[in-house]
Amino acid sequence: MPRRTMIEAIRDAMDVMMSRDDDVVVFGEDVGYFGGVFRATQGLQAKYGTSRCFDTPISELGIVGIAVGMAAYGLKPCVEIQFADYMYPAYDQIVSEAARLRYRSNGQFTCPLVVRMPTGGGIFGGQTHSQSPEALFTHVCGIKTVVPSNPRDAKGLLISAIEDPDPVIFLEPKRLYNGPFDGHHDRPVTPWSKHDLGEVEDGHFAIPLGSAAIRRQGQAVTILAYGTMVHVAQTAAAEADIDAEIIDLRTLLPLDLDTIETSVKKTGRCVIVHEATLTSGFGAELCALVQTRCFYHLEAPIVRVAGWDTPYPHAQEWDYFPGPARIGRALIETLEA
Amino acid sequence: MPMPDQNLTDNTMSSRREPVRSPEPVPLKLHVPEPAVRPGGKPDFSNIRIPRAGQVDRPNVDVDAEAIRDLAFSVIRVLNRDGEAVGPWAGALSESELLEGLRHMMTLRAFDARMQMAQRQGKTSFYMQHMGEEAVSCAFRKALLPGDMNFPTYRQAGLLIAGGYSLVEMACQIYSNTHDPLKGRQLPVMYSSREHGFFSISGNLATQYIQAVGWAMASAIKNDTKIAVAWIGDGATAESDFHAALVFASTYRAPVVLNIVNNQWAISTFQGIARGGSGTFAARGLGFGIPSLRVDGNDYLAVHAVAKWACERARRNLGPTLIEHVTYRVGAHSTSDDPAGYRPKTESDAWPLGDPVIRLKNHLIVRGAWSEERHKQTEAEILDTVISAQKEAESYGTLHSEQRPTARDMFEGVFAEMPPHLRRQRQEAGV
C-alpha cells in the first residue's frame, strides 16, 4: 500500500474529490499556482484549471463569504484558511451564515462547505501560528468539527467532509503534516513512511464523521485525545507503563459518545488531553458528558491536561505544550486517586 | 414635487480646511460628522446635489469604469418635475409594464401598512416597512431573469412582490404560524425563497454582499448565464464584508450587481457617519475599478433603466457594477424605533426626490394612461387583496395563537441529518 505524509493524503483527498465531482472547487491564499504554503494543493491548479483551484485576495471573510455564496449556488467549495489563528475575520461568516443557512431557510439553501485550517502548536509558531480554536467551532450549532491525527484518517475524513451536505471545519494539526509527533522535541522526528497509519490507499475511501478510533486497548484509564495529542498520549502512557485505552476522537462534533461511554464505564477513569487552553475548552464539554453519563462508574475525578490559559508563547514552547511528562503525571494522579 | 437644481457643496466635507502655516503642532481635534438638522430644526437637504432629469449620459455597457467616473457623483434621473420621462435613460419600459410597476409599489405600501398595524395589534413581534423606498426593489426586480439570485437585506420585499411571491406566504412568515415557510425559526421579514430568486435574509448586516459575489463566481465557474444581485444599506457599507465584496467582485470580474440603497439613515445614524469624507457611496466602487452609478431611487423608470444596464453588463461577462440608489427612509427604522428622537418629524416631506409612488402615478397620468380615479379605485382593490391575504394568513395562526410551528420543528434542519446529541435533546424536550 502506498505511504503518504499527511500533506500528501490531504492533497490526494482533494484530488480524488475534484476528479469525481465537477462541483468541488478549491481556493484560498497562495493555494493556486504556488500550491499552498504547506503544499497541500500542489498540482491541483495545473490539473483542474484556474476556475477549479485559484488564489484569493488576503481576506478570510472574503474567502468564506464567497464560499457560502458558491455553496448556496450548488458548488462544494473546499477552502483554506492559511492558519487557524487567522480564521477570526471569517468567524461571522462561519457562525452567522454557513452554520445557520439550512436552518434559517428551512432547507431552501444549504452550505456544503469545507474550511481547512492548519492548527496546533509544537512548531515554535508563537501566538499566531499555534492556536487550537476548536472550541470556538464546537460551540456553534450547525457545523461539524473534524481533527485528524494521521494521513489515512486525514484523507478518509476530508473526503467525508467534502461529501457532507453541511459545513465542516477541518482542522489539520500542522505539527503532524510530515510525521507523527509524540512531544519529545529533543528527539529526531520519524516520518510517516515509518508509521502504520502512513499507509493510505489510492482512490476514493471515506471515514465517516462522528466515529472515534481506539488507538490502544486498555483497562486502567481512558484517555480522550485528538490531533497531535493522540501521539503524545500514546507515548506518555507507554513511558509511564500504564494500561491506558486511548481514544482518538477524530470528529469533535458530532461526537462518538458511545465509544467514549463504553470505554470509561470499563476503565472507571478518564483523562482528557488537548493543546487548546483549558478554560471553556472542548475538554470541558467532554468532562461534563463523561461525568453525566458515567458517574456511577467513575473511580476518580476526571482530569484535564491542556494548554495553559495564556496566549501561545514562543520561547516557552515546551513549557506550554502538554508533553508526555505532564500527561504521564496526570495518568498517575488519576490511578492513585 | 419641485426639484430645483442644486449645486451646493456637501456641508459634511471639510472643504474649507485652512492650510497649516505654523510648523508647531496644533492640538488635534476629533471630527465627528453631524447631520445638518436635528429634531426641532428645519429640514435641510441643501447638501444633496440633484441634477435635472435626463442630464446624465447613458454610456455603452462595455465602458471602462474610469471613463464614467462622473456618474458616481451625479444622479441618473428620468422623470422630470412635470412627470415626463426624459433623456437617454428613458424609454425602456412599456406602458403596461409601468402600470404593473405602479401596482407593485402600491401593493408593497399597502402590505407594509397592514403588517405595521398587525404588529401594533400584537399579532407579531416585529416589522420593518419600506415607505419611500418602494421603487428601488420593485423596479430592479423587473430587470432580472428567472434563475438570477438576489442577496437582499431586510428592506427589499419589493423583490418578492414584483417577482410574484405570495402575499399569504409573506404574512405567514411574519406571523410565524403553521404555514410559515421557515417554520417559525426566523424573525419577521427575514424571508427566504429560492424559487423566487430571493436568498435567505440574515440578521447580520452585510454578510450577504460577499456571498452574492461568490454566487456570481459560481455561475461563472459553471459557465452558466445567471447573475447575482447584492443589496446593502448606506450604514452597512461600513462593514468589512462590503469591502471584501468589492475586492472579490473586482478581482474575479464576477457577474454581480452591487446595490447600495442610500436612504440617508442607519437607524438613528445619518449617512455621513458611514460615508465619511468620500463624496458619495458610489464613489467607493471607483477605487476597485468597478463602474459605479448613482440613481434617483425614487424614480421607478431610472432605477429600472440603470438595473437593466448593469444586468446586461453582468450577462455579457463584462463584470460587476455598483449602483447607489439615492432615496429616503420615510418610515421608522422598524416597529421598535421612533425617528422623532433623532431627526425632524417633517424631514421626509422636504425630501427633494419626492415619493416614488406619486411620481410614477403622475407620469402615467401625464402619458394619459392613468387617472386619479383609477388610482383611487386601484388603491381600494389592492387594499382588498392585501386584507384577504392577511385574513388567510391569520387563519393559519398569528404569533401568540395556538397555531404555530411545533417544538419538533425547532430541532429539524440544523443539519441535513439529526446528529445523536440533538436527538437526545429533542427527546429531553419531550417532542
PDB file of C-alpha atoms in Angstrom, chain B residues 186-410:
ATOM      1  CA  GLN B 186     -36.832  33.361  11.725  1.00  0.00           C
ATOM      2  CA  LEU B 187     -37.672  36.846  12.916  1.00  0.00           C
ATOM      3  CA  PRO B 188     -40.460  38.508  10.876  1.00  0.00           C
ATOM      4  CA  VAL B 189     -39.417  39.917   7.444  1.00  0.00           C
ATOM      5  CA  MET B 190     -36.370  37.628   7.219  1.00  0.00           C
ATOM      6  CA  TYR B 191     -37.933  35.931   4.195  1.00  0.00           C
ATOM      7  CA  SER B 192     -36.348  33.274   2.010  1.00  0.00           C
ATOM      8  CA  SER B 193     -37.464  31.969  -1.360  1.00  0.00           C
ATOM      9  CA  ARG B 194     -35.035  30.146  -3.564  1.00  0.00           C
ATOM     10  CA  GLU B 195     -37.746  29.718  -6.163  1.00  0.00           C
ATOM     11  CA  HIS B 196     -38.204  33.484  -6.425  1.00  0.00           C
ATOM     12  CA  GLY B 197     -34.502  34.275  -6.546  1.00  0.00           C
ATOM     13  CA  PHE B 198     -34.542  35.674  -3.021  1.00  0.00           C
ATOM     14  CA  PHE B 199     -31.699  34.464  -0.817  1.00  0.00           C
ATOM     15  CA  SER B 200     -32.372  33.786   2.855  1.00  0.00           C
ATOM     16  CA  ILE B 201     -32.116  37.022   4.854  1.00  0.00           C
ATOM     17  CA  SER B 202     -29.719  37.125   7.771  1.00  0.00           C
ATOM     18  CA  GLY B 203     -29.880  39.494  10.710  1.00  0.00           C
ATOM     19  CA  ASN B 204     -26.122  40.016  10.404  1.00  0.00           C
ATOM     20  CA  LEU B 205     -25.597  43.062   8.236  1.00  0.00           C
ATOM     21  CA  ALA B 206     -23.569  42.962   5.016  1.00  0.00           C
ATOM     22  CA  THR B 207     -22.792  39.241   5.141  1.00  0.00           C
ATOM     23  CA  GLN B 208     -24.892  38.619   2.031  1.00  0.00           C
ATOM     24  CA  TYR B 209     -22.938  41.189  -0.012  1.00  0.00           C
ATOM     25  CA  ILE B 210     -19.854  38.994  -0.323  1.00  0.00           C
ATOM     26  CA  GLN B 211     -21.998  35.860  -0.660  1.00  0.00           C
ATOM     27  CA  ALA B 212     -23.632  37.378  -3.732  1.00  0.00           C
ATOM     28  CA  VAL B 213     -20.180  37.753  -5.263  1.00  0.00           C
ATOM     29  CA  GLY B 214     -19.468  34.083  -4.516  1.00  0.00           C
ATOM     30  CA  TRP B 215     -22.773  33.028  -6.070  1.00  0.00           C
ATOM     31  CA  ALA B 216     -21.924  35.034  -9.176  1.00  0.00           C
ATOM     32  CA  MET B 217     -18.458  33.469  -9.292  1.00  0.00           C
ATOM     33  CA  ALA B 218     -20.073  30.025  -9.074  1.00  0.00           C
ATOM     34  CA  SER B 219     -22.279  30.875 -12.024  1.00  0.00           C
ATOM     35  CA  ALA B 220     -19.170  31.895 -13.964  1.00  0.00           C
ATOM     36  CA  ILE B 221     -17.274  28.768 -12.896  1.00  0.00           C
ATOM     37  CA  LYS B 222     -20.123  26.637 -14.261  1.00  0.00           C
ATOM     38  CA  ASN B 223     -20.347  28.729 -17.461  1.00  0.00           C
ATOM     39  CA  ASP B 224     -23.950  29.469 -16.526  1.00  0.00           C
ATOM     40  CA  THR B 225     -25.835  32.598 -17.707  1.00  0.00           C
ATOM     41  CA  LYS B 226     -27.356  33.572 -14.368  1.00  0.00           C
ATOM     42  CA  ILE B 227     -26.281  36.649 -12.457  1.00  0.00           C
ATOM     43  CA  ALA B 228     -26.352  37.651  -8.810  1.00  0.00           C
ATOM     44  CA  VAL B 229     -27.574  40.869  -7.259  1.00  0.00           C
ATOM     45  CA  ALA B 230     -26.209  42.145  -3.961  1.00  0.00           C
ATOM     46  CA  TRP B 231     -28.030  44.579  -1.685  1.00  0.00           C
ATOM     47  CA  ILE B 232     -26.808  46.695   1.194  1.00  0.00           C
ATOM     48  CA  GLY B 233     -27.867  49.861   3.010  1.00  0.00           C
ATOM     49  CA  ASP B 234     -25.815  53.035   3.413  1.00  0.00           C
ATOM     50  CA  GLY B 235     -24.944  52.281   7.033  1.00  0.00           C
ATOM     51  CA  ALA B 236     -23.882  48.690   6.410  1.00  0.00           C
ATOM     52  CA  THR B 237     -21.325  49.737   3.761  1.00  0.00           C
ATOM     53  CA  ALA B 238     -19.063  50.347   6.739  1.00  0.00           C
ATOM     54  CA  GLU B 239     -18.977  46.612   7.466  1.00  0.00           C
ATOM     55  CA  SER B 240     -15.874  44.715   6.332  1.00  0.00           C
ATOM     56  CA  ASP B 241     -17.977  42.430   4.130  1.00  0.00           C
ATOM     57  CA  PHE B 242     -18.747  45.398   1.876  1.00  0.00           C
ATOM     58  CA  HIS B 243     -15.061  45.985   1.279  1.00  0.00           C
ATOM     59  CA  ALA B 244     -14.388  42.270   0.731  1.00  0.00           C
ATOM     60  CA  ALA B 245     -17.238  42.056  -1.765  1.00  0.00           C
ATOM     61  CA  LEU B 246     -15.814  44.886  -3.838  1.00  0.00           C
ATOM     62  CA  VAL B 247     -12.334  43.359  -3.797  1.00  0.00           C
ATOM     63  CA  PHE B 248     -13.526  39.916  -4.878  1.00  0.00           C
ATOM     64  CA  ALA B 249     -16.026  41.239  -7.428  1.00  0.00           C
ATOM     65  CA  SER B 250     -13.268  43.329  -8.948  1.00  0.00           C
ATOM     66  CA  THR B 251     -10.599  40.625  -8.883  1.00  0.00           C
ATOM     67  CA  TYR B 252     -12.730  37.913 -10.490  1.00  0.00           C
ATOM     68  CA  ARG B 253     -14.943  40.233 -12.600  1.00  0.00           C
ATOM     69  CA  ALA B 254     -17.925  38.494 -11.064  1.00  0.00           C
ATOM     70  CA  PRO B 255     -21.298  38.796 -12.827  1.00  0.00           C
ATOM     71  CA  VAL B 256     -22.890  40.686  -9.949  1.00  0.00           C
ATOM     72  CA  VAL B 257     -24.726  43.963  -9.497  1.00  0.00           C
ATOM     73  CA  LEU B 258     -23.743  45.601  -6.218  1.00  0.00           C
ATOM     74  CA  ASN B 259     -26.586  47.782  -4.969  1.00  0.00           C
ATOM     75  CA  ILE B 260     -26.285  50.324  -2.190  1.00  0.00           C
ATOM     76  CA  VAL B 261     -29.603  51.698  -1.002  1.00  0.00           C
ATOM     77  CA  ASN B 262     -28.728  55.075   0.458  1.00  0.00           C
ATOM     78  CA  ASN B 263     -31.835  56.022   2.406  1.00  0.00           C
ATOM     79  CA  GLN B 264     -29.868  58.607   4.396  1.00  0.00           C
ATOM     80  CA  TRP B 265     -30.325  56.807   7.711  1.00  0.00           C
ATOM     81  CA  ALA B 266     -28.910  53.770   9.545  1.00  0.00           C
ATOM     82  CA  ILE B 267     -31.383  53.629  12.454  1.00  0.00           C
ATOM     83  CA  SER B 268     -30.503  56.946  14.146  1.00  0.00           C
ATOM     84  CA  THR B 269     -27.194  57.478  12.394  1.00  0.00           C
ATOM     85  CA  PHE B 270     -27.123  59.817   9.394  1.00  0.00           C
ATOM     86  CA  GLN B 271     -25.363  58.613   6.270  1.00  0.00           C
ATOM     87  CA  GLY B 272     -22.374  60.906   6.795  1.00  0.00           C
ATOM     88  CA  ILE B 273     -21.172  58.649   9.603  1.00  0.00           C
ATOM     89  CA  ALA B 274     -20.754  55.720   7.215  1.00  0.00           C
ATOM     90  CA  ARG B 275     -19.718  57.782   4.196  1.00  0.00           C
ATOM     91  CA  GLY B 276     -17.157  59.947   5.933  1.00  0.00           C
ATOM     92  CA  GLY B 277     -15.138  62.112   3.618  1.00  0.00           C
ATOM     93  CA  SER B 278     -15.955  60.276   0.409  1.00  0.00           C
ATOM     94  CA  GLY B 279     -18.181  62.268  -1.898  1.00  0.00           C
ATOM     95  CA  THR B 280     -20.743  59.530  -2.459  1.00  0.00           C
ATOM     96  CA  PHE B 281     -21.210  55.856  -1.722  1.00  0.00           C
ATOM     97  CA  ALA B 282     -20.998  55.136  -5.443  1.00  0.00           C
ATOM     98  CA  ALA B 283     -17.518  56.656  -5.437  1.00  0.00           C
ATOM     99  CA  ARG B 284     -16.363  53.750  -3.285  1.00  0.00           C
ATOM    100  CA  GLY B 285     -16.633  51.485  -6.328  1.00  0.00           C
ATOM    101  CA  LEU B 286     -14.168  53.552  -8.356  1.00  0.00           C
ATOM    102  CA  GLY B 287     -11.164  52.600  -6.256  1.00  0.00           C
ATOM    103  CA  PHE B 288     -11.887  48.982  -7.137  1.00  0.00           C
ATOM    104  CA  GLY B 289     -12.184  49.680 -10.845  1.00  0.00           C
ATOM    105  CA  ILE B 290     -15.897  48.922 -10.775  1.00  0.00           C
ATOM    106  CA  PRO B 291     -18.186  51.078 -12.955  1.00  0.00           C
ATOM    107  CA  SER B 292     -20.269  52.966 -10.425  1.00  0.00           C
ATOM    108  CA  LEU B 293     -23.517  54.817 -10.947  1.00  0.00           C
ATOM    109  CA  ARG B 294     -25.860  56.873  -8.799  1.00  0.00           C
ATOM    110  CA  VAL B 295     -29.529  56.777  -9.489  1.00  0.00           C
ATOM    111  CA  ASP B 296     -32.629  58.579  -8.274  1.00  0.00           C
ATOM    112  CA  GLY B 297     -34.041  55.812  -6.107  1.00  0.00           C
ATOM    113  CA  ASN B 298     -37.495  57.355  -6.128  1.00  0.00           C
ATOM    114  CA  ASP B 299     -37.713  57.293  -9.914  1.00  0.00           C
ATOM    115  CA  TYR B 300     -39.088  53.901 -10.982  1.00  0.00           C
ATOM    116  CA  LEU B 301     -38.010  54.418 -14.584  1.00  0.00           C
ATOM    117  CA  ALA B 302     -34.478  55.452 -13.678  1.00  0.00           C
ATOM    118  CA  VAL B 303     -33.960  52.565 -11.259  1.00  0.00           C
ATOM    119  CA  HIS B 304     -35.184  50.106 -13.853  1.00  0.00           C
ATOM    120  CA  ALA B 305     -33.058  51.565 -16.649  1.00  0.00           C
ATOM    121  CA  VAL B 306     -29.916  51.523 -14.535  1.00  0.00           C
ATOM    122  CA  ALA B 307     -30.675  47.998 -13.293  1.00  0.00           C
ATOM    123  CA  LYS B 308     -31.093  46.826 -16.858  1.00  0.00           C
ATOM    124  CA  TRP B 309     -27.799  48.419 -17.878  1.00  0.00           C
ATOM    125  CA  ALA B 310     -25.927  46.797 -15.002  1.00  0.00           C
ATOM    126  CA  CYS B 311     -27.571  43.396 -15.527  1.00  0.00           C
ATOM    127  CA  GLU B 312     -26.680  43.499 -19.198  1.00  0.00           C
ATOM    128  CA  ARG B 313     -23.043  44.198 -18.304  1.00  0.00           C
ATOM    129  CA  ALA B 314     -23.045  41.195 -15.995  1.00  0.00           C
ATOM    130  CA  ARG B 315     -24.788  38.956 -18.543  1.00  0.00           C
ATOM    131  CA  ARG B 316     -22.283  39.911 -21.205  1.00  0.00           C
ATOM    132  CA  ASN B 317     -19.485  38.856 -18.850  1.00  0.00           C
ATOM    133  CA  LEU B 318     -18.234  42.428 -18.571  1.00  0.00           C
ATOM    134  CA  GLY B 319     -18.101  42.221 -14.793  1.00  0.00           C
ATOM    135  CA  PRO B 320     -19.653  43.909 -11.793  1.00  0.00           C
ATOM    136  CA  THR B 321     -21.425  47.253 -11.492  1.00  0.00           C
ATOM    137  CA  LEU B 322     -22.012  49.290  -8.360  1.00  0.00           C
ATOM    138  CA  ILE B 323     -25.216  51.304  -8.040  1.00  0.00           C
ATOM    139  CA  GLU B 324     -26.052  53.803  -5.321  1.00  0.00           C
ATOM    140  CA  HIS B 325     -29.800  54.304  -5.082  1.00  0.00           C
ATOM    141  CA  VAL B 326     -30.416  57.743  -3.606  1.00  0.00           C
ATOM    142  CA  THR B 327     -33.607  57.635  -1.590  1.00  0.00           C
ATOM    143  CA  TYR B 328     -35.051  58.455   1.812  1.00  0.00           C
ATOM    144  CA  ARG B 329     -36.286  56.206   4.618  1.00  0.00           C
ATOM    145  CA  VAL B 330     -39.657  57.830   5.261  1.00  0.00           C
ATOM    146  CA  GLY B 331     -40.794  55.411   7.956  1.00  0.00           C
ATOM    147  CA  ALA B 332     -39.235  54.455  11.239  1.00  0.00           C
ATOM    148  CA  HIS B 333     -36.290  52.071  11.025  1.00  0.00           C
ATOM    149  CA  SER B 334     -38.515  49.328  12.436  1.00  0.00           C
ATOM    150  CA  THR B 335     -41.510  48.907  14.702  1.00  0.00           C
ATOM    151  CA  SER B 336     -39.053  49.231  17.585  1.00  0.00           C
ATOM    152  CA  ASP B 337     -37.826  52.664  16.516  1.00  0.00           C
ATOM    153  CA  ASP B 338     -39.041  56.254  16.922  1.00  0.00           C
ATOM    154  CA  PRO B 339     -37.322  58.630  14.480  1.00  0.00           C
ATOM    155  CA  ALA B 340     -38.633  61.690  16.332  1.00  0.00           C
ATOM    156  CA  GLY B 341     -35.729  61.158  18.699  1.00  0.00           C
ATOM    157  CA  TYR B 342     -33.072  61.939  16.106  1.00  0.00           C
ATOM    158  CA  ARG B 343     -34.473  63.752  13.050  1.00  0.00           C
ATOM    159  CA  PRO B 344     -37.115  66.382  12.308  1.00  0.00           C
ATOM    160  CA  LYS B 345     -40.614  64.950  12.073  1.00  0.00           C
ATOM    161  CA  THR B 346     -41.283  66.656   8.748  1.00  0.00           C
ATOM    162  CA  GLU B 347     -37.956  65.770   7.169  1.00  0.00           C
ATOM    163  CA  SER B 348     -39.462  63.253   4.752  1.00  0.00           C
ATOM    164  CA  ASP B 349     -41.834  65.924   3.387  1.00  0.00           C
ATOM    165  CA  ALA B 350     -38.835  68.033   2.480  1.00  0.00           C
ATOM    166  CA  TRP B 351     -37.013  65.195   0.705  1.00  0.00           C
ATOM    167  CA  PRO B 352     -36.285  66.632  -2.735  1.00  0.00           C
ATOM    168  CA  LEU B 353     -36.788  63.411  -4.691  1.00  0.00           C
ATOM    169  CA  GLY B 354     -40.405  63.140  -3.617  1.00  0.00           C
ATOM    170  CA  ASP B 355     -42.461  59.982  -3.332  1.00  0.00           C
ATOM    171  CA  PRO B 356     -41.857  57.118  -5.777  1.00  0.00           C
ATOM    172  CA  VAL B 357     -45.498  56.094  -5.992  1.00  0.00           C
ATOM    173  CA  ILE B 358     -46.786  59.607  -6.617  1.00  0.00           C
ATOM    174  CA  ARG B 359     -44.079  60.291  -9.187  1.00  0.00           C
ATOM    175  CA  LEU B 360     -44.866  57.208 -11.244  1.00  0.00           C
ATOM    176  CA  LYS B 361     -48.576  57.862 -10.873  1.00  0.00           C
ATOM    177  CA  ASN B 362     -48.131  61.437 -12.154  1.00  0.00           C
ATOM    178  CA  HIS B 363     -46.037  60.207 -15.048  1.00  0.00           C
ATOM    179  CA  LEU B 364     -48.727  57.754 -16.098  1.00  0.00           C
ATOM    180  CA  ILE B 365     -51.355  60.488 -15.823  1.00  0.00           C
ATOM    181  CA  VAL B 366     -49.212  62.778 -17.995  1.00  0.00           C
ATOM    182  CA  ARG B 367     -48.964  59.951 -20.526  1.00  0.00           C
ATOM    183  CA  GLY B 368     -52.739  59.647 -20.492  1.00  0.00           C
ATOM    184  CA  ALA B 369     -52.519  56.067 -19.230  1.00  0.00           C
ATOM    185  CA  TRP B 370     -53.840  56.719 -15.756  1.00  0.00           C
ATOM    186  CA  SER B 371     -56.125  58.970 -13.773  1.00  0.00           C
ATOM    187  CA  GLU B 372     -56.757  59.988 -10.183  1.00  0.00           C
ATOM    188  CA  GLU B 373     -59.993  57.989 -10.228  1.00  0.00           C
ATOM    189  CA  ARG B 374     -58.341  54.828 -11.487  1.00  0.00           C
ATOM    190  CA  HIS B 375     -55.593  55.307  -8.938  1.00  0.00           C
ATOM    191  CA  LYS B 376     -58.079  55.554  -6.066  1.00  0.00           C
ATOM    192  CA  GLN B 377     -60.001  52.584  -7.379  1.00  0.00           C
ATOM    193  CA  THR B 378     -56.791  50.523  -7.710  1.00  0.00           C
ATOM    194  CA  GLU B 379     -55.721  51.554  -4.237  1.00  0.00           C
ATOM    195  CA  ALA B 380     -59.000  50.159  -2.888  1.00  0.00           C
ATOM    196  CA  GLU B 381     -58.653  46.958  -4.932  1.00  0.00           C
ATOM    197  CA  ILE B 382     -55.101  46.424  -3.712  1.00  0.00           C
ATOM    198  CA  LEU B 383     -56.159  47.021  -0.134  1.00  0.00           C
ATOM    199  CA  ASP B 384     -58.841  44.347  -0.552  1.00  0.00           C
ATOM    200  CA  THR B 385     -56.289  41.903  -1.971  1.00  0.00           C
ATOM    201  CA  VAL B 386     -53.865  42.586   0.863  1.00  0.00           C
ATOM    202  CA  ILE B 387     -56.565  42.286   3.515  1.00  0.00           C
ATOM    203  CA  SER B 388     -57.790  38.994   2.122  1.00  0.00           C
ATOM    204  CA  ALA B 389     -54.210  37.659   2.028  1.00  0.00           C
ATOM    205  CA  GLN B 390     -53.767  38.832   5.595  1.00  0.00           C
ATOM    206  CA  LYS B 391     -57.011  37.133   6.645  1.00  0.00           C
ATOM    207  CA  GLU B 392     -55.998  33.902   5.025  1.00  0.00           C
ATOM    208  CA  ALA B 393     -52.623  34.051   6.769  1.00  0.00           C
ATOM    209  CA  GLU B 394     -54.327  34.756  10.089  1.00  0.00           C
ATOM    210  CA  SER B 395     -56.491  31.685   9.607  1.00  0.00           C
ATOM    211  CA  TYR B 396     -53.235  29.713   9.946  1.00  0.00           C
ATOM    212  CA  GLY B 397     -52.399  31.496  13.192  1.00  0.00           C
ATOM    213  CA  THR B 398     -50.542  34.521  14.499  1.00  0.00           C
ATOM    214  CA  LEU B 399     -47.521  34.685  16.789  1.00  0.00           C
ATOM    215  CA  HIS B 400     -49.263  34.223  20.117  1.00  0.00           C
ATOM    216  CA  SER B 401     -52.065  31.957  18.924  1.00  0.00           C
ATOM    217  CA  GLU B 402     -52.205  28.220  19.450  1.00  0.00           C
ATOM    218  CA  GLN B 403     -51.455  27.628  15.775  1.00  0.00           C
ATOM    219  CA  ARG B 404     -47.729  27.746  15.420  1.00  0.00           C
ATOM    220  CA  PRO B 405     -44.884  25.534  14.224  1.00  0.00           C
ATOM    221  CA  THR B 406     -44.198  22.648  16.559  1.00  0.00           C
ATOM    222  CA  ALA B 407     -41.351  22.410  19.023  1.00  0.00           C
ATOM    223  CA  ARG B 408     -40.273  19.413  16.978  1.00  0.00           C
ATOM    224  CA  ASP B 409     -39.671  21.750  14.012  1.00  0.00           C
ATOM    225  CA  MET B 410     -37.189  23.602  16.189  1.00  0.00           C
TER     226      MET B 410
END
